[in-house]
CSV table of C-alpha atoms in Angstrom, one decimal:
chain,number,residue,atom,x,y,z
A,1226,ILE,CA,58.5,-8.3,59.1
A,1227,TYR,CA,55.3,-6.1,60.1
A,1228,PHE,CA,57.0,-3.5,58.4
A,1229,PHE,CA,57.3,-5.7,55.1
A,1230,ILE,CA,54.5,-6.3,55.2
A,1231,VAL,CA,52.8,-3.2,56.2
A,1232,VAL,CA,55.1,-1.8,52.4
A,1233,ALA,CA,54.1,-5.0,50.9
A,1234,LEU,CA,50.1,-4.0,51.1
A,1235,LEU,CA,50.3,-0.3,50.1
A,1236,THR,CA,52.8,-0.7,47.7
A,1237,ALA,CA,50.1,-3.3,46.6
A,1238,GLY,CA,47.2,-0.6,47.0
A,1239,TYR,CA,48.8,1.8,45.6
A,1240,GLY,CA,49.9,-0.4,42.8
A,1241,CYS,CA,46.0,-1.5,41.9
A,1242,SER,CA,44.2,2.7,42.7
A,1243,GLY,CA,47.2,4.4,41.5
A,1244,LYS,CA,47.0,6.6,44.9
A,1245,LEU,CA,45.5,6.2,48.6
A,1246,ASP,CA,42.9,7.0,48.2
A,1247,ILE,CA,42.0,7.1,52.2
A,1248,ALA,CA,38.8,9.1,54.1
A,1249,PRO,CA,39.8,11.0,57.1
A,1250,LEU,CA,38.9,10.0,60.4
A,1251,ASN,CA,38.2,13.3,62.2
A,1252,ILE,CA,36.0,14.9,59.4
A,1253,LEU,CA,31.9,14.5,58.3
A,1254,THR,CA,31.9,15.5,55.2
A,1255,ALA,CA,28.3,17.8,53.8
A,1256,ASP,CA,26.9,14.1,53.6
A,1257,GLN,CA,27.6,12.3,56.3
A,1258,VAL,CA,26.6,15.2,58.7
A,1259,PHE,CA,23.0,15.2,56.8
A,1260,GLN,CA,22.4,11.8,56.8
A,1261,SER,CA,22.4,12.2,60.5
A,1262,GLU,CA,20.2,12.9,63.0
A,1263,SER,CA,22.5,13.3,65.8
A,1264,ALA,CA,25.2,15.1,63.0
A,1265,ILE,CA,22.6,18.0,62.7
A,1266,THR,CA,21.7,18.2,66.5
A,1267,ALA,CA,25.7,18.5,66.8
A,1268,TYR,CA,25.3,21.3,64.2
A,1269,MET,CA,22.3,23.4,65.7
A,1270,VAL,CA,24.5,23.5,69.0
A,1271,ALA,CA,27.4,25.0,67.2
A,1272,LEU,CA,25.5,28.1,66.1
A,1273,TYR,CA,23.2,28.0,69.5
A,1274,ALA,CA,27.4,28.7,70.8
A,1275,GLN,CA,27.4,32.2,68.6
A,1276,LEU,CA,24.3,34.2,69.4
A,1277,PRO,CA,25.5,37.3,70.1
A,1278,ALA,CA,23.1,37.2,74.0
A,1279,GLU,CA,25.2,39.1,75.8
A,1280,ASP,CA,25.5,36.0,78.7
A,1281,PHE,CA,27.3,35.0,80.8
A,1282,ASN,CA,30.0,34.4,78.2
A,1283,TYR,CA,29.7,37.7,76.5
A,1284,ALA,CA,33.6,39.4,77.1
A,1285,THR,CA,35.7,40.7,75.0
A,1286,ASN,CA,39.7,41.0,75.1
A,1287,GLY,CA,38.9,38.4,78.6
A,1288,ASN,CA,36.6,41.1,80.6
A,1289,HIS,CA,32.4,41.4,80.6
A,1290,LEU,CA,31.2,45.0,80.3
A,1291,SER,CA,30.3,44.6,84.5
A,1292,ASN,CA,34.1,44.4,84.9
A,1293,GLN,CA,34.2,48.2,84.0
A,1294,THR,CA,33.3,49.5,88.1
A,1295,ASP,CA,35.6,50.5,90.8
A,1296,GLU,CA,35.0,46.7,92.6
A,1297,SER,CA,35.4,43.7,90.5
A,1298,ILE,CA,37.9,41.8,90.8
A,1299,SER,CA,38.8,42.1,87.1
A,1300,SER,CA,38.5,45.8,86.7
A,1301,PHE,CA,40.7,47.9,84.1
A,1302,VAL,CA,39.9,52.3,84.5
A,1303,ASN,CA,40.9,52.2,80.4
A,1304,GLU,CA,39.0,50.4,79.5
A,1305,ARG,CA,35.9,52.9,80.9
A,1306,THR,CA,35.9,55.6,78.4
A,1307,SER,CA,36.3,53.1,75.5
A,1308,ILE,CA,32.5,51.9,75.9
A,1309,PRO,CA,30.4,54.5,74.5
A,1310,ASP,CA,31.9,54.5,71.0
A,1311,GLY,CA,30.8,51.1,70.7
A,1312,THR,CA,34.6,49.6,69.3
A,1313,TRP,CA,35.2,47.7,72.6
A,1314,TYR,CA,32.5,44.8,72.6
A,1315,PRO,CA,31.4,44.0,68.8
A,1316,TRP,CA,30.3,40.9,67.1
A,1317,TRP,CA,31.4,40.9,63.5
A,1318,GLY,CA,29.1,37.1,62.9
A,1319,TYR,CA,29.3,36.2,59.2
A,1320,ASN,CA,31.3,33.0,59.6
A,1321,TYR,CA,28.5,32.6,61.9
A,1322,ILE,CA,26.0,34.2,59.7
A,1323,ARG,CA,27.3,31.5,56.3
A,1324,ASN,CA,27.4,28.2,58.5
A,1325,VAL,CA,23.5,28.7,58.9
A,1326,ASN,CA,22.5,29.4,55.4
A,1327,ASP,CA,25.2,26.2,54.3
A,1328,LEU,CA,21.8,24.9,56.8
A,1329,ILE,CA,19.6,26.0,55.0
A,1330,ALA,CA,20.3,25.3,51.9
A,1331,LYS,CA,21.4,21.8,52.7
A,1332,LEU,CA,18.4,21.3,54.6
A,1333,PRO,CA,15.6,19.9,52.0
A,1334,SER,CA,17.6,17.3,51.5
A,1335,ALA,CA,18.8,15.6,54.8
A,1336,GLY,CA,17.4,12.6,55.8
A,1337,ILE,CA,14.8,12.9,59.2
A,1338,SER,CA,11.6,13.8,58.4
A,1339,GLU,CA,9.7,17.0,56.6
A,1340,GLU,CA,8.6,17.6,60.5
A,1341,GLU,CA,11.7,17.9,62.0
A,1342,LYS,CA,13.1,19.9,58.6
A,1343,LYS,CA,10.3,22.3,59.6
A,1344,SER,CA,10.9,22.7,63.2
A,1345,LEU,CA,15.2,22.9,62.3
A,1346,LEU,CA,14.3,25.3,59.6
A,1347,GLY,CA,12.4,27.0,62.2
A,1348,GLU,CA,15.4,27.5,64.3
A,1349,ALA,CA,17.7,28.6,61.1
A,1350,LYS,CA,15.5,31.6,60.8
A,1351,PHE,CA,14.9,32.7,64.4
A,1352,ILE,CA,19.1,32.1,65.2
A,1353,ARG,CA,20.3,33.9,61.6
A,1354,ALA,CA,17.5,37.0,62.8
A,1355,PHE,CA,19.8,36.8,66.1
A,1356,TYR,CA,22.9,37.2,64.6
A,1357,TYR,CA,21.6,40.5,62.5
A,1358,PHE,CA,20.1,41.3,65.2
A,1359,GLY,CA,23.7,41.7,66.8
A,1360,LEU,CA,24.7,43.1,63.7
A,1361,ALA,CA,22.4,46.3,63.2
A,1362,LYS,CA,22.2,47.4,67.1
A,1363,ARG,CA,25.7,47.9,67.3
A,1364,TYR,CA,26.1,48.8,63.4
A,1365,GLY,CA,22.5,50.0,62.1
A,1366,GLY,CA,22.6,49.0,58.4
A,1367,VAL,CA,25.0,45.7,56.8
A,1368,PRO,CA,25.2,43.9,54.3
A,1369,ILE,CA,22.9,41.5,54.0
A,1370,ASN,CA,24.0,37.5,53.1
A,1371,SER,CA,20.4,35.4,53.0
A,1372,GLU,CA,22.8,32.9,50.7
A,1373,VAL,CA,26.1,31.1,51.0
A,1374,GLN,CA,29.0,32.4,49.0
A,1375,ASN,CA,31.8,30.4,47.7
A,1376,TYR,CA,34.8,32.6,46.3
A,1377,THR,CA,35.5,30.1,43.2
A,1378,GLY,CA,38.9,32.1,41.8
A,1379,SER,CA,37.5,35.2,39.3
A,1380,ASN,CA,33.7,36.5,41.5
A,1381,ILE,CA,35.6,38.9,43.9
A,1382,GLY,CA,33.3,41.3,42.6
A,1383,GLU,CA,30.1,39.6,43.3
A,1384,LEU,CA,31.4,38.4,47.2
A,1385,GLN,CA,31.9,42.1,48.0
A,1386,VAL,CA,28.4,42.9,48.5
A,1387,PRO,CA,27.5,46.8,49.8
A,1388,ARG,CA,25.8,47.7,53.1
A,1389,ASN,CA,22.1,47.4,53.4
A,1390,THR,CA,19.6,50.7,54.6
A,1391,GLU,CA,19.3,50.0,58.5
A,1392,LYS,CA,15.7,49.5,57.6
A,1393,GLU,CA,16.3,46.7,55.6
A,1394,VAL,CA,17.5,45.9,57.3
A,1395,TRP,CA,15.5,45.5,60.8
A,1396,ASP,CA,13.4,44.6,57.9
A,1397,PHE,CA,15.2,41.2,56.8
A,1398,ILE,CA,15.1,40.9,60.9
A,1399,ALA,CA,11.4,41.2,61.2
A,1400,ALA,CA,10.9,38.4,58.0
A,1401,ASP,CA,12.4,35.8,59.1
A,1402,LEU,CA,10.7,35.7,63.0
A,1403,ASP,CA,7.9,35.9,60.5
A,1404,SER,CA,8.8,32.6,59.9
A,1405,ALA,CA,10.2,31.3,62.3
A,1406,VAL,CA,6.6,32.0,64.4
A,1407,LEU,CA,5.1,29.3,61.4
A,1408,LEU,CA,7.4,27.0,61.8
A,1409,LEU,CA,8.7,26.5,65.2
A,1410,PRO,CA,6.6,24.1,67.3
A,1411,GLU,CA,5.2,25.9,70.5
A,1412,THR,CA,7.5,24.2,72.5
A,1413,ASN,CA,10.6,22.2,71.5
A,1414,THR,CA,14.3,20.6,73.8
A,1415,ALA,CA,15.8,23.0,76.5
A,1416,GLY,CA,17.5,25.4,75.0
A,1417,ARG,CA,16.6,26.1,71.8
A,1418,ALA,CA,13.5,28.2,69.9
A,1419,GLY,CA,10.2,27.5,69.5
A,1420,LYS,CA,8.0,30.1,68.6
A,1421,TYR,CA,7.2,32.7,71.2
A,1422,ALA,CA,11.1,32.3,71.9
A,1423,ALA,CA,11.1,33.8,68.0
A,1424,LEU,CA,8.3,35.8,68.6
A,1425,ALA,CA,9.9,37.4,71.7
A,1426,LEU,CA,12.7,38.7,69.7
A,1427,LYS,CA,10.7,40.2,67.8
A,1428,SER,CA,9.4,42.2,70.3
A,1429,ARG,CA,12.8,42.8,71.6
A,1430,ALA,CA,13.7,43.8,67.4
A,1431,MET,CA,10.8,46.0,66.8
A,1432,LEU,CA,11.5,47.5,69.7
A,1433,TYR,CA,15.5,48.4,69.0
A,1434,ALA,CA,13.9,49.6,65.3
A,1435,ALA,CA,11.5,51.9,66.7
A,1436,SER,CA,13.9,53.6,68.7
A,1437,VAL,CA,16.0,54.0,65.8
A,1438,ALA,CA,14.0,55.3,64.3
A,1439,LYS,CA,12.3,57.9,66.6
A,1440,TYR,CA,15.4,59.4,68.8
A,1441,GLY,CA,18.1,58.6,65.3
A,1442,THR,CA,18.8,60.4,62.1
A,1443,VAL,CA,19.2,59.3,59.4
A,1444,SER,CA,22.4,59.5,57.7
A,1445,LEU,CA,24.6,57.6,54.7
A,1446,ASN,CA,21.7,57.5,52.7
A,1447,GLY,CA,20.1,54.7,55.0
A,1448,ILE,CA,22.6,53.6,56.3
A,1449,ALA,CA,22.2,54.9,59.4
A,1450,GLY,CA,18.9,55.5,60.7
A,1451,ILE,CA,15.8,55.8,60.0
A,1452,SER,CA,13.0,57.9,59.0
A,1453,ALA,CA,10.7,59.1,62.0
A,1454,ALA,CA,7.4,58.2,60.2
A,1455,GLU,CA,8.6,54.3,59.9
A,1456,ALA,CA,8.4,54.6,63.9
A,1457,GLY,CA,4.8,54.0,64.3
A,1458,LYS,CA,4.6,50.7,62.6
A,1459,TYR,CA,7.6,49.3,64.3
A,1460,TRP,CA,5.8,50.4,67.9
A,1461,GLN,CA,2.6,48.1,66.6
A,1462,ALA,CA,5.3,45.3,65.2
A,1463,ALA,CA,6.8,45.1,69.3
A,1464,TYR,CA,3.2,45.2,70.8
A,1465,ASP,CA,2.0,42.5,68.4
A,1466,ALA,CA,4.3,40.7,69.3
A,1467,SER,CA,4.2,40.5,72.2
A,1468,GLU,CA,0.6,40.6,72.5
A,1469,GLN,CA,0.3,37.3,70.8
A,1470,VAL,CA,2.8,36.2,74.1
A,1471,MET,CA,1.0,37.1,76.9
A,1472,GLN,CA,-2.3,36.3,75.0
A,1473,ALA,CA,-1.0,32.6,75.1
A,1474,GLY,CA,-1.1,32.6,78.7
A,1475,LYS,CA,2.2,30.1,78.9
A,1476,TYR,CA,4.1,32.3,80.2
A,1477,SER,CA,3.9,35.0,84.2
A,1478,LEU,CA,6.0,35.9,86.9
A,1479,TYR,CA,7.6,34.4,89.5
A,1480,GLU,CA,6.0,34.5,92.1
A,1481,LYS,CA,6.6,31.1,93.5
A,1482,ASN,CA,7.7,32.1,97.6
A,1483,THR,CA,5.7,35.1,100.0
A,1484,ASP,CA,9.5,36.4,101.0
A,1485,LYS,CA,10.2,38.6,98.6
A,1486,GLU,CA,14.1,38.0,99.1
A,1487,LEU,CA,13.5,34.3,98.5
A,1488,ASN,CA,11.7,34.5,95.6
A,1489,PHE,CA,15.0,36.7,93.7
A,1490,ALA,CA,16.4,34.6,94.5
A,1491,GLN,CA,14.5,31.2,92.9
A,1492,LEU,CA,13.8,33.0,89.8
A,1493,PHE,CA,17.2,32.7,88.4
A,1494,LEU,CA,17.7,28.9,89.6
A,1495,ASP,CA,14.8,27.4,88.5
A,1496,SER,CA,14.3,25.3,85.9
A,1497,ASP,CA,10.4,25.3,86.0
A,1498,ASN,CA,10.9,29.4,86.0
A,1499,PRO,CA,7.8,30.2,84.6
A,1500,GLU,CA,8.7,33.6,83.8
A,1501,ALA,CA,11.5,31.6,80.9
A,1502,ILE,CA,10.7,32.2,76.9
A,1503,PHE,CA,14.6,30.8,76.0
A,1504,SER,CA,16.9,29.7,77.9
A,1505,VAL,CA,21.0,29.2,77.6
A,1506,TYR,CA,22.2,25.9,80.0
A,1507,TYR,CA,24.8,25.8,81.5
A,1508,GLN,CA,26.6,22.7,82.6
A,1509,TYR,CA,29.4,21.6,84.2
A,1510,PRO,CA,31.6,20.3,81.9
A,1511,TYR,CA,30.3,21.1,78.8
A,1512,LYS,CA,29.6,24.3,78.6
A,1513,THR,CA,31.1,27.1,81.5
A,1514,HIS,CA,32.1,30.5,82.2
A,1515,SER,CA,33.7,32.5,84.9
A,1516,TYR,CA,32.0,35.1,85.5
A,1517,ASP,CA,31.3,34.8,88.9
A,1518,ALA,CA,35.2,35.0,89.5
A,1519,ALA,CA,36.0,37.5,87.6
A,1520,ASN,CA,32.7,40.5,88.9
A,1521,LEU,CA,34.0,39.0,92.5
A,1522,PRO,CA,33.9,42.8,94.7
A,1523,PHE,CA,37.3,43.6,94.6
A,1524,GLY,CA,38.2,42.9,98.4
A,1525,ILE,CA,37.4,39.0,98.9
A,1526,ARG,CA,39.4,37.6,96.0
A,1527,GLY,CA,41.5,35.5,98.2
């Protein structure tokens, strides 16, 4: 009886509409995501999770840089030779860049307050700059995509974006971080970027750019390398960004214990560490790693 009732209902539905137009229950549309504060937060979590931060989870082929020693449990001698050529620890995050560009494009129509949009845009600029930082320090000049690309079936040429010069990439990173500094609040939710995180990242990125200019060479018409004449500008940008963080007076060295050994141990465990400008939080079972297990000395593997 149940079977025939279901068939009758389905047949009636098909006869009325010509099709069964049932929205999937396991997929959120863009409209649904950007009209929900909690869904946008989940979207942001996914973007933050992909930061190329070389943290506890950063590994290639299941192995961490610190595995390349003669004592760690996961050590492999043959991997050490591939570290200097830059091929063993790559990062090519254009799928993540597309996601953050999509967020930036859809934020204006999101169903949240203007203040929330402003803060989220600042975070998006911070995250995108971090993504490009991960690319630039590995490859030099890479294609800069600041908008979502869509394949229509006949526009393949538009999607074949050429590499920008290395200088253009570092300048793009600096511009995104300058925007983030203006948009972000001084303090944000734990694990999310605020104004001083953007300044700290800018200082670090500009330090890389200055070093490339001073100590590197220009090749491939600027795709790799920066003119030495630009070094001073990047040194100054790194200095100025750091100076703003220090002048704010919000951060200081961790000196809560007179016992220096205890002080050093506690600075990694204290959630109220005044040195921490931007932190990645691990909380079982939501975000975990096996770094400790992989890097224990081989002699105590039992």
